[in-house]
Coordinates of C-alpha atoms and ligand atoms in Angstrom, one line a residue:
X237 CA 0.0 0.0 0.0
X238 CA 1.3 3.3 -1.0
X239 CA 0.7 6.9 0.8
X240 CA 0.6 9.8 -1.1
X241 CA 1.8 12.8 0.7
X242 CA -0.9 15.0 2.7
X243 CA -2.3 17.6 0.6
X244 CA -3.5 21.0 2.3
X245 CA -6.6 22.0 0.8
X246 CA -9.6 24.7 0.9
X247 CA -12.4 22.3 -0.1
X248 CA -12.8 18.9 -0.7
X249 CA -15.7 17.7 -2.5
X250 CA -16.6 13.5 -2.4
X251 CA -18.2 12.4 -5.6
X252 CA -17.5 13.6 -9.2
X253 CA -21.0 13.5 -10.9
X254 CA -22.8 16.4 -12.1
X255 CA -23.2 18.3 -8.3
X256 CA -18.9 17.7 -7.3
X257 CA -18.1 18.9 -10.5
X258 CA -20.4 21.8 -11.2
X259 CA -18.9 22.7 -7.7
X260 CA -15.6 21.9 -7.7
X261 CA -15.8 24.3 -11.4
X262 CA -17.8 27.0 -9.7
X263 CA -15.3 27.6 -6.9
X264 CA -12.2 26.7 -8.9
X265 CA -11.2 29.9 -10.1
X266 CA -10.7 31.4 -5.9
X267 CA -10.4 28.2 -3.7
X268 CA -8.2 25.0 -3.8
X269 CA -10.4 22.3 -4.4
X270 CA -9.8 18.6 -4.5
X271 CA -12.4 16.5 -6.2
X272 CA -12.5 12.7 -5.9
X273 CA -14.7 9.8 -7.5
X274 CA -14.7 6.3 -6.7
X275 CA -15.1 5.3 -10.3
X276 CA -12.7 5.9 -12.8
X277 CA -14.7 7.1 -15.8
X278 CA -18.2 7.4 -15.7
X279 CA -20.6 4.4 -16.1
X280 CA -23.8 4.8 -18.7
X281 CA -26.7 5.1 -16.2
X282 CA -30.0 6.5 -16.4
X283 CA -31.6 10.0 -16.5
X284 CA -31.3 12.1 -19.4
X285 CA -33.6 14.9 -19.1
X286 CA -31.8 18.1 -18.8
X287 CA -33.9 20.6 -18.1
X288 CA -33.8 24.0 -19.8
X289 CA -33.0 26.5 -17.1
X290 CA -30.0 24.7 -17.1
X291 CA -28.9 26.8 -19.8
X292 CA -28.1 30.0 -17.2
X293 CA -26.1 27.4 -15.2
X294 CA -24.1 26.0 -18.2
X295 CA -24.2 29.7 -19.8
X296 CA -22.7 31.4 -16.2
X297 CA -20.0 28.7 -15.7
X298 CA -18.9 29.4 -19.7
X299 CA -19.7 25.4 -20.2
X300 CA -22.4 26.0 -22.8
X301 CA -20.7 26.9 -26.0
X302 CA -18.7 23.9 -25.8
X303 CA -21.7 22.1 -24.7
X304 CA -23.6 23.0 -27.3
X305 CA -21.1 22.5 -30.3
X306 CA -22.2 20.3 -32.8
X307 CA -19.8 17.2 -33.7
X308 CA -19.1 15.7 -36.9
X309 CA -21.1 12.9 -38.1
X310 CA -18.8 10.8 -37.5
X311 CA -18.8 11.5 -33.9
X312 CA -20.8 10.8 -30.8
X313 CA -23.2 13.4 -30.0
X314 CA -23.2 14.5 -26.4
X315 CA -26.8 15.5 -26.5
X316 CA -30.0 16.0 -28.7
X317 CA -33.2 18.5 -28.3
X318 CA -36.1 17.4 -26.1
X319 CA -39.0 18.1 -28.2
X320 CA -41.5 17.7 -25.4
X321 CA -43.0 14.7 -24.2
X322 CA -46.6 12.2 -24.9
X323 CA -48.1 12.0 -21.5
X324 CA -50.5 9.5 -20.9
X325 CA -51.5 10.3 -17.3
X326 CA -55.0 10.3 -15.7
X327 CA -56.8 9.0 -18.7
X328 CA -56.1 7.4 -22.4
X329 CA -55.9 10.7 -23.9
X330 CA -52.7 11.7 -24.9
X331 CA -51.3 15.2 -23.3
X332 CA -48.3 16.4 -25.1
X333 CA -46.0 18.8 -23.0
X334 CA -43.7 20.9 -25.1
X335 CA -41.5 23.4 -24.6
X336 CA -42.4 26.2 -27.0
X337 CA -43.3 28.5 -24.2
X338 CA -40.4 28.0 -21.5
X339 CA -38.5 30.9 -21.6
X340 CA -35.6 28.9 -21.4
X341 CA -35.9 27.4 -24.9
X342 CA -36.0 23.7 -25.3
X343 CA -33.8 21.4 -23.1
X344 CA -32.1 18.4 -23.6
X345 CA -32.0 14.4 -23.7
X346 CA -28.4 14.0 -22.8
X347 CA -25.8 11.2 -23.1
X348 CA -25.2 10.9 -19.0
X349 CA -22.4 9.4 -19.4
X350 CA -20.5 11.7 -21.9
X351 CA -22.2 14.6 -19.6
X352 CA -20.6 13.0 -17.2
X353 CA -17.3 12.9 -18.7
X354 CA -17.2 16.5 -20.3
X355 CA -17.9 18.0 -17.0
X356 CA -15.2 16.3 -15.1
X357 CA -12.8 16.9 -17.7
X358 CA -13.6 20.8 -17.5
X359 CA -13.2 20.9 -14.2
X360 CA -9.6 19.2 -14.7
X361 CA -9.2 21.9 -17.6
X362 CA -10.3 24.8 -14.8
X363 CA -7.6 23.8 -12.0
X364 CA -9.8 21.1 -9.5
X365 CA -7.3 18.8 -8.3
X366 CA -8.9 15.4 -9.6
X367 CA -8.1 11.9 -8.5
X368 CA -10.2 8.8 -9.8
X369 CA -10.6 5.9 -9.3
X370 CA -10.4 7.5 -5.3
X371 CA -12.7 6.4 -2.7
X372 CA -13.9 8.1 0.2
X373 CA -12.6 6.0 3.5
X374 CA -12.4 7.9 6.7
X375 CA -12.9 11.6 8.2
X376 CA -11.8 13.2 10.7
X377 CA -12.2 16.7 12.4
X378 CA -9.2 18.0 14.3
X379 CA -7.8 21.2 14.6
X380 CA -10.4 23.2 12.8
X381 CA -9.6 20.8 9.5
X382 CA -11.6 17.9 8.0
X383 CA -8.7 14.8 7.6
X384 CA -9.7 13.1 5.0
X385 CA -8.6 9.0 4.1
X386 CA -9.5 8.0 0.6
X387 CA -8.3 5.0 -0.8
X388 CA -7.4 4.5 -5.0
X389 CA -10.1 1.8 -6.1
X390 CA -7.6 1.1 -8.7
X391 CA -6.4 -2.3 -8.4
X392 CA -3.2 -1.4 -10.9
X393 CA -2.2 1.7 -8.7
X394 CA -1.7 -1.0 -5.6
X395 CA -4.3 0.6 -3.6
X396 CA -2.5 4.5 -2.6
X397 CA -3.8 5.9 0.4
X398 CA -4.4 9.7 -0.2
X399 CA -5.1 11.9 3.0
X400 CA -6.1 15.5 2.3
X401 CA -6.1 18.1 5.2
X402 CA -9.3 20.5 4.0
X403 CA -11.3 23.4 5.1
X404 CA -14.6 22.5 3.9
X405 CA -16.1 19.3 3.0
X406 CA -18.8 19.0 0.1
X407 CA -20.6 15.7 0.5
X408 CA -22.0 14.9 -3.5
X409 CA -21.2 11.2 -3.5
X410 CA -25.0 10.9 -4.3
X411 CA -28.3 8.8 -2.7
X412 CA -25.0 6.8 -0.9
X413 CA -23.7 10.6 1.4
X414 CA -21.4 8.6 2.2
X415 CA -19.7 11.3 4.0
X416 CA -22.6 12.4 5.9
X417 CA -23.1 9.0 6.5
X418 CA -19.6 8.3 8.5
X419 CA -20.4 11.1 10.6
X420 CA -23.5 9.3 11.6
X421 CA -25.7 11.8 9.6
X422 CA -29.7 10.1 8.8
X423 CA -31.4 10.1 6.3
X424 CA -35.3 9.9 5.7
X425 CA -36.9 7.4 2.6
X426 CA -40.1 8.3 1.9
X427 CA -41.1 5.0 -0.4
X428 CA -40.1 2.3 -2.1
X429 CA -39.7 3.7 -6.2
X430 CA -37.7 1.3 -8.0
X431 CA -36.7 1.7 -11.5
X432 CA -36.3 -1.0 -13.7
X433 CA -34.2 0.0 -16.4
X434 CA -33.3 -1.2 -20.5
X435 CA -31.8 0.3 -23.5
X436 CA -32.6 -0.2 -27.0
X437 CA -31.9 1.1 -30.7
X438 CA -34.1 3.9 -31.7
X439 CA -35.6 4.1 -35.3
X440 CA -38.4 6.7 -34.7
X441 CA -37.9 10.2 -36.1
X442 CA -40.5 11.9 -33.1
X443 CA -38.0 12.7 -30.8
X444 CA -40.4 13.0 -28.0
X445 CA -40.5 11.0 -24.8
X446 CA -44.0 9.3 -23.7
X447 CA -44.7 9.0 -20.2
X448 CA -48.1 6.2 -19.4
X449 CA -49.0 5.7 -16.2
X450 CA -50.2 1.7 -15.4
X451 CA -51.4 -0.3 -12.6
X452 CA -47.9 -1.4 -11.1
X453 CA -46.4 2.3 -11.2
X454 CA -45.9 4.1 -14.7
X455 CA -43.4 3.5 -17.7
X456 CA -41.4 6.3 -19.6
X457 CA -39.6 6.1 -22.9
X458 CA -37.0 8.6 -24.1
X459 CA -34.8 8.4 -27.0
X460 CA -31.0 9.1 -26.6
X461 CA -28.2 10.9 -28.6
X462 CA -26.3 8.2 -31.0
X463 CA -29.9 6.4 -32.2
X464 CA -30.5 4.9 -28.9
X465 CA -33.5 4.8 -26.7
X466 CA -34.1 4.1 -22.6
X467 CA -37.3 2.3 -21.3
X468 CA -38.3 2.3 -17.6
X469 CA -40.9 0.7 -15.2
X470 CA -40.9 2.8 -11.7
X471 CA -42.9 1.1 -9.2
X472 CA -42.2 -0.3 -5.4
X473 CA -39.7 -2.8 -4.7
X474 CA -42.0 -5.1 -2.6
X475 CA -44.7 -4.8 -5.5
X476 CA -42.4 -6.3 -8.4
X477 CA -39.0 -7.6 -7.0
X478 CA -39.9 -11.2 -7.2
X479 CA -41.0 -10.9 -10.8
X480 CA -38.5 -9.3 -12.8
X481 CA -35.8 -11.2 -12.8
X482 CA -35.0 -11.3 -16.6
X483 CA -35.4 -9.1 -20.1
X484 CA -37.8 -11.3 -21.0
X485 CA -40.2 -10.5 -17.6
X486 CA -39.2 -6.7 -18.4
X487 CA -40.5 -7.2 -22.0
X488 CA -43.7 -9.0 -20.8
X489 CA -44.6 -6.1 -18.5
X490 CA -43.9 -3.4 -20.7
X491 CA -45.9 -4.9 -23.9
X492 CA -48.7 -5.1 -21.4
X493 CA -48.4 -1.0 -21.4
X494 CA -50.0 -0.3 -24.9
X495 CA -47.7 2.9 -25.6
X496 CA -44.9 1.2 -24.5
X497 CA -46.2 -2.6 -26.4
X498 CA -45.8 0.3 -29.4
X499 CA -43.1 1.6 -28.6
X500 CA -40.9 -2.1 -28.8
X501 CA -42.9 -2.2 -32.2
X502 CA -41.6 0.2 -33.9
X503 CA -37.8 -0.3 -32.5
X504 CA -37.4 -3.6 -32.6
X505 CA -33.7 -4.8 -32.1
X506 CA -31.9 -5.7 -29.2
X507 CA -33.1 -5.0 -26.3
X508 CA -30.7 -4.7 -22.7
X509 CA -32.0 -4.7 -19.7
X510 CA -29.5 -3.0 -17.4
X511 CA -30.4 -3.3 -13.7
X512 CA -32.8 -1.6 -11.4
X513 CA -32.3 1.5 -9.4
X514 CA -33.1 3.4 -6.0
X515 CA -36.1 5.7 -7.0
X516 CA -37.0 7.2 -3.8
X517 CA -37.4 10.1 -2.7
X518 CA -34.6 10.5 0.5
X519 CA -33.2 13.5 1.9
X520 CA -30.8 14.1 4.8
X521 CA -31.8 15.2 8.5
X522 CA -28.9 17.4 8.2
X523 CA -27.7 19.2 5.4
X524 CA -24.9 20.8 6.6
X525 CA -22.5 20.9 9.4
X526 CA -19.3 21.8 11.0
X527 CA -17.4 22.8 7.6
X528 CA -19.3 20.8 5.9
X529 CA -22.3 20.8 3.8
X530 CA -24.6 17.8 1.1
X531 CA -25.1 18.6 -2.2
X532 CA -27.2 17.1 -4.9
X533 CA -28.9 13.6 -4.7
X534 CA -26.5 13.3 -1.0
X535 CA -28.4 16.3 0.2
X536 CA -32.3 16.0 -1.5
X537 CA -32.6 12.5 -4.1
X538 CA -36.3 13.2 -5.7
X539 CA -38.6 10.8 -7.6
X540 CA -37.7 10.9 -11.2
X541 CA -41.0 11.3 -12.4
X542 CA -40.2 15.6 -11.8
X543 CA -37.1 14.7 -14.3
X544 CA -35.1 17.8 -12.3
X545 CA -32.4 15.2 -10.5
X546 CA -29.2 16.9 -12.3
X547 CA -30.9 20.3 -12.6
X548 CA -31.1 20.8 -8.7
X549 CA -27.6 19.2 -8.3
X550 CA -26.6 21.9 -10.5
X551 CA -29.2 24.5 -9.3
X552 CA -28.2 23.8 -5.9
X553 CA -24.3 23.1 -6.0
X554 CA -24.9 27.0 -7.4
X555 CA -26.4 28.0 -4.2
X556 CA -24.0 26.2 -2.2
X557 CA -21.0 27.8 -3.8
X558 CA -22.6 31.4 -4.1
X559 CA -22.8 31.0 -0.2
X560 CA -19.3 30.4 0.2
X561 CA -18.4 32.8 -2.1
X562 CA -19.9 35.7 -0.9
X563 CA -19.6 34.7 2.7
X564 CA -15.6 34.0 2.3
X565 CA -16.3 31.8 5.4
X566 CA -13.8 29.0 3.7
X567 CA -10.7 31.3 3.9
X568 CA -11.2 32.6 7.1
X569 CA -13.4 30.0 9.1
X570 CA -15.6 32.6 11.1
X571 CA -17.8 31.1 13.2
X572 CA -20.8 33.7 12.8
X573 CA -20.0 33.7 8.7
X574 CA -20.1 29.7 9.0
X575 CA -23.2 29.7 11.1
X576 CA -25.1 32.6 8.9
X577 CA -24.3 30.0 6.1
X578 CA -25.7 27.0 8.1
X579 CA -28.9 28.4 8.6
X580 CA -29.2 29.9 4.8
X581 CA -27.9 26.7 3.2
X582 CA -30.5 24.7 5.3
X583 CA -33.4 27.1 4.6
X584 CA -32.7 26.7 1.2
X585 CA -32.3 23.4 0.9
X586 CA -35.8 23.1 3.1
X587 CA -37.7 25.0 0.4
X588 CA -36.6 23.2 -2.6
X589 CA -37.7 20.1 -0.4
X590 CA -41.4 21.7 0.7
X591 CA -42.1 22.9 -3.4
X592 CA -40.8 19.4 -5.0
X593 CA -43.0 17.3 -2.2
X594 CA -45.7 19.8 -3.1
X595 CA -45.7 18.9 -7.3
X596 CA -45.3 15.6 -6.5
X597 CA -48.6 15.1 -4.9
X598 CA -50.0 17.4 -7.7
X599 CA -48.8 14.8 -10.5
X600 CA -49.7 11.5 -8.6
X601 CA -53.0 13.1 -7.7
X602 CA -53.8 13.5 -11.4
X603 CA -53.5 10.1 -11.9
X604 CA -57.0 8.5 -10.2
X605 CA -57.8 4.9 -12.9
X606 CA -56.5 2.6 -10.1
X607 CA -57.5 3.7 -6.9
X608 CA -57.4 0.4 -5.7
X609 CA -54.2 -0.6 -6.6
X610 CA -51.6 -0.7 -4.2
X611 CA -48.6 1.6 -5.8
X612 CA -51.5 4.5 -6.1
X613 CA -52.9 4.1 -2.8
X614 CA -49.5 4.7 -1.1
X615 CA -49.5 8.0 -3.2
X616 CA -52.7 9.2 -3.1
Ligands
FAD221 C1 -34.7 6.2 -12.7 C2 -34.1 7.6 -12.7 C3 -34.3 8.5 -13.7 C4 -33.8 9.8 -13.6 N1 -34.1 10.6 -14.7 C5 -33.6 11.9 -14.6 C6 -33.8 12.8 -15.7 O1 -34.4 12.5 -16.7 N2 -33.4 14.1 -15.5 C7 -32.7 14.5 -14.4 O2 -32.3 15.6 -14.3 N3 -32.5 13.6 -13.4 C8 -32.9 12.3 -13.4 N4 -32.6 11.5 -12.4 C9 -31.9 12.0 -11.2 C10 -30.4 12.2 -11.5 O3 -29.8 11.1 -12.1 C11 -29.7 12.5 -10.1 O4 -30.5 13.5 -9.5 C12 -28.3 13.1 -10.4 O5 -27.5 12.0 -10.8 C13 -27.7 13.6 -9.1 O6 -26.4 14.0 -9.3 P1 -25.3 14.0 -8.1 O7 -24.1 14.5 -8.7 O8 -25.9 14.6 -6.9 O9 -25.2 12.4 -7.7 P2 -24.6 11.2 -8.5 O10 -25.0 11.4 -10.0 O11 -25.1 10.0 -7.8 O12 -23.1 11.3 -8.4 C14 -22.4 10.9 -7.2 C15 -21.0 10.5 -7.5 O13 -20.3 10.2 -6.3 C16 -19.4 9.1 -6.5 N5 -19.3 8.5 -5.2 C17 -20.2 7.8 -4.5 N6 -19.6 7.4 -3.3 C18 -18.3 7.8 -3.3 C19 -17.3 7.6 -2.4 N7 -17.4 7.0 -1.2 N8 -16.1 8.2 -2.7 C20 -15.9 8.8 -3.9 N9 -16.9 9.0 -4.8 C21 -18.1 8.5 -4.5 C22 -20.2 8.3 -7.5 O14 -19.3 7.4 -8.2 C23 -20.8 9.3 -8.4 O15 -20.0 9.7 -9.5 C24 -33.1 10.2 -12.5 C25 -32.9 9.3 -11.5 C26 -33.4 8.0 -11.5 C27 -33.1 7.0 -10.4

């Protein structure tokens, strides 16, 4: 085992998906800032709604021209336009949602994981001190720093210890907090949502998503940069788990959802179920502490059906670093400055909590064909 040299830092941030790094490049220009991952490149996952206020975040960070730049058609493409989305929710008629009339313009059905990868590479490109695979093992408060253990994943590297010695800690290692978990930190799950997950080959030129609600939960289809398409079943764990087990299960469900039966139609080809997911809405009792604060999913993880996952990591991990910013608390660790940004950080992170809990009942509300079932009566 090999131990790197201890590294004196202003902030350490645990977890490089889209709420580290939109951090770790929003306060790279005036802090030191270490950012680590446990994975060394990102993994294709689901969730590939970017919604279209994240334009101002991408646009304020100077992320969006490159962002935005369109590749050779030879190339992968990082993203495509969202045209809107089919909803079949609260009856068989179809609702279609588009975004002519958001002032933000149109958002966008990402690849996650070249999102993924073109944010941590600009916050390398910015100055964030990056180290992946590096896992999160042990902190420590002492002498008004955070002592941080984290361990290479990397089997080649022969497991190198790194310790950094950091003013501020930034817990955005996702539904896991890992760090918020060590110091003992709760957090609160609200159900059971699952998602069961596939991808497939797109052939459709409508390039809108189609949401149908169904007995077990509701279904959603999206098609993907590079011709590809995701399908998903969310529902409860304890209402399914026994019976997916296989593709072929997943398929059997889904063709018993007609939009989704028509949806396999038209794009036949192979189909790959990739695993099932945490859903659930969580949050943590505490969102910030002593020189340290949750961000993103760590913080707040919401059910996907509002699609705003990576825009309140980003939304947020704005907030959080606005905070810091104009407080300056990070350089010199005043108590009042850190305790003014306790309480805001908190309240903030409270009323992002009270509106999203408030929408969701709204949207499951709207949905009233199987008031028997059991998935609806949990939500109703
Ligand atoms: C089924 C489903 C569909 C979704 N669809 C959408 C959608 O369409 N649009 C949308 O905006 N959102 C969607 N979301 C939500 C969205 O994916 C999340 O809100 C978003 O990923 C949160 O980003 P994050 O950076 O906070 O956390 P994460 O993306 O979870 O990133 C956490 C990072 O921390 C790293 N990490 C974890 N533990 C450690 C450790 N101990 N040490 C070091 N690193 C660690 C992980 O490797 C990871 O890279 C969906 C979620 C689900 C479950």
């Amino acid at each position: 085992m090999n131990t790197e040299k201890e590294h004196d830092i202003e902030v350490a941030i645990i977890g490089g998906g889209v709420a580290g790094c939109i951090a770790a490049i929003a306060l790279a220009e005036s802090h030191s800032v270490v950012l680590i991952d446990k994975l060394n490149e990102p993994v294709e996952r689901i969730g590939e709604c970017l919604a279209p206020a994240a334009r101002r975040i991408l646009k304020r960070l100077n992320l969006l021209q490159d962002f935005e730049k369109t590749v050779p058609a030879d190339q992968l493409s990082l993203h495509q336009k969202n045209m809107g989305m089919r909803s079949y929710w609260g009856s068989e008629q179809v609702h279609v949602v588009d975004p002519l009339r958001n002032p933000d313009g149109s958002g966008w059905h990402v690849d996650r994981k070249a999102f993924e990868v073109y944010l941590r590479e600009a916050a390398e490109q910015r100055g964030v001190q990056c180290y992946w695979p590096v896992q999160l093992y042990n902190a420590k408060y002492e002498n008004s720093r955070w002592c941080i253990t984290a361990i290479s994943a990397d089997k080649v590297s022969n497991n190198t210890v790194y310790n950094f010695k950091a003013k501020f800690v930034i817990d955005a290692s996702g539904r896991q907090s890992h760090f918020a978990r060590k110091l003992g930190v709760e957090r609160q799950h609200f159900d059971k949502l699952v998602a069961y997950w596939a991808t497939l080959p797109n052939y459709e030129t409508n390039k809108m998503s189609t949401i149908s609600a169904s007995e077990l939960g509701w279904w959603y289809s999206a098609p993907l940069p590079n011709n590809k398409r995701v399908l998903a079943l969310q529902t409860d764990s304890d209402l399914v788990d026994r019976r997916i087990k296989s593709c072929e299960q997943f398929i059997e469900l889904a063709q018993a959802n007609r939009e989704m039966a028509g949806i396999l139609d038209r794009n036949e080809g192979e189909i790959k179920f990739q695993k099932t997911v945490a859903a659930n809405s969580t949050r943590l009792e505490q969102v910030t502490g002593q020189q340290w604060a949750a961000l993103g999913d760590a913080a707040t993880s919401f059910d996907p059906l509002s699609s705003q996952g990576m825009f309140n990591a980003m939304a947020s991990a704005l907030q959080l670093t606005d905070l810091i910013l104009e407080s300056g608390f990070v350089k010199d660790l005043s108590m009042v400055k850190m305790q003014h940004f306790q309480a805001t950080y908190t309240h903030q992170i409270d009323q992002i909590w009270a509106h999203y809990l408030k929408h969701k009942r709204i949207y499951y509300g709207q949905e009233r064909r199987w008031e028997d079932a059991e998935f609806w009566k949990r939500r109703h």
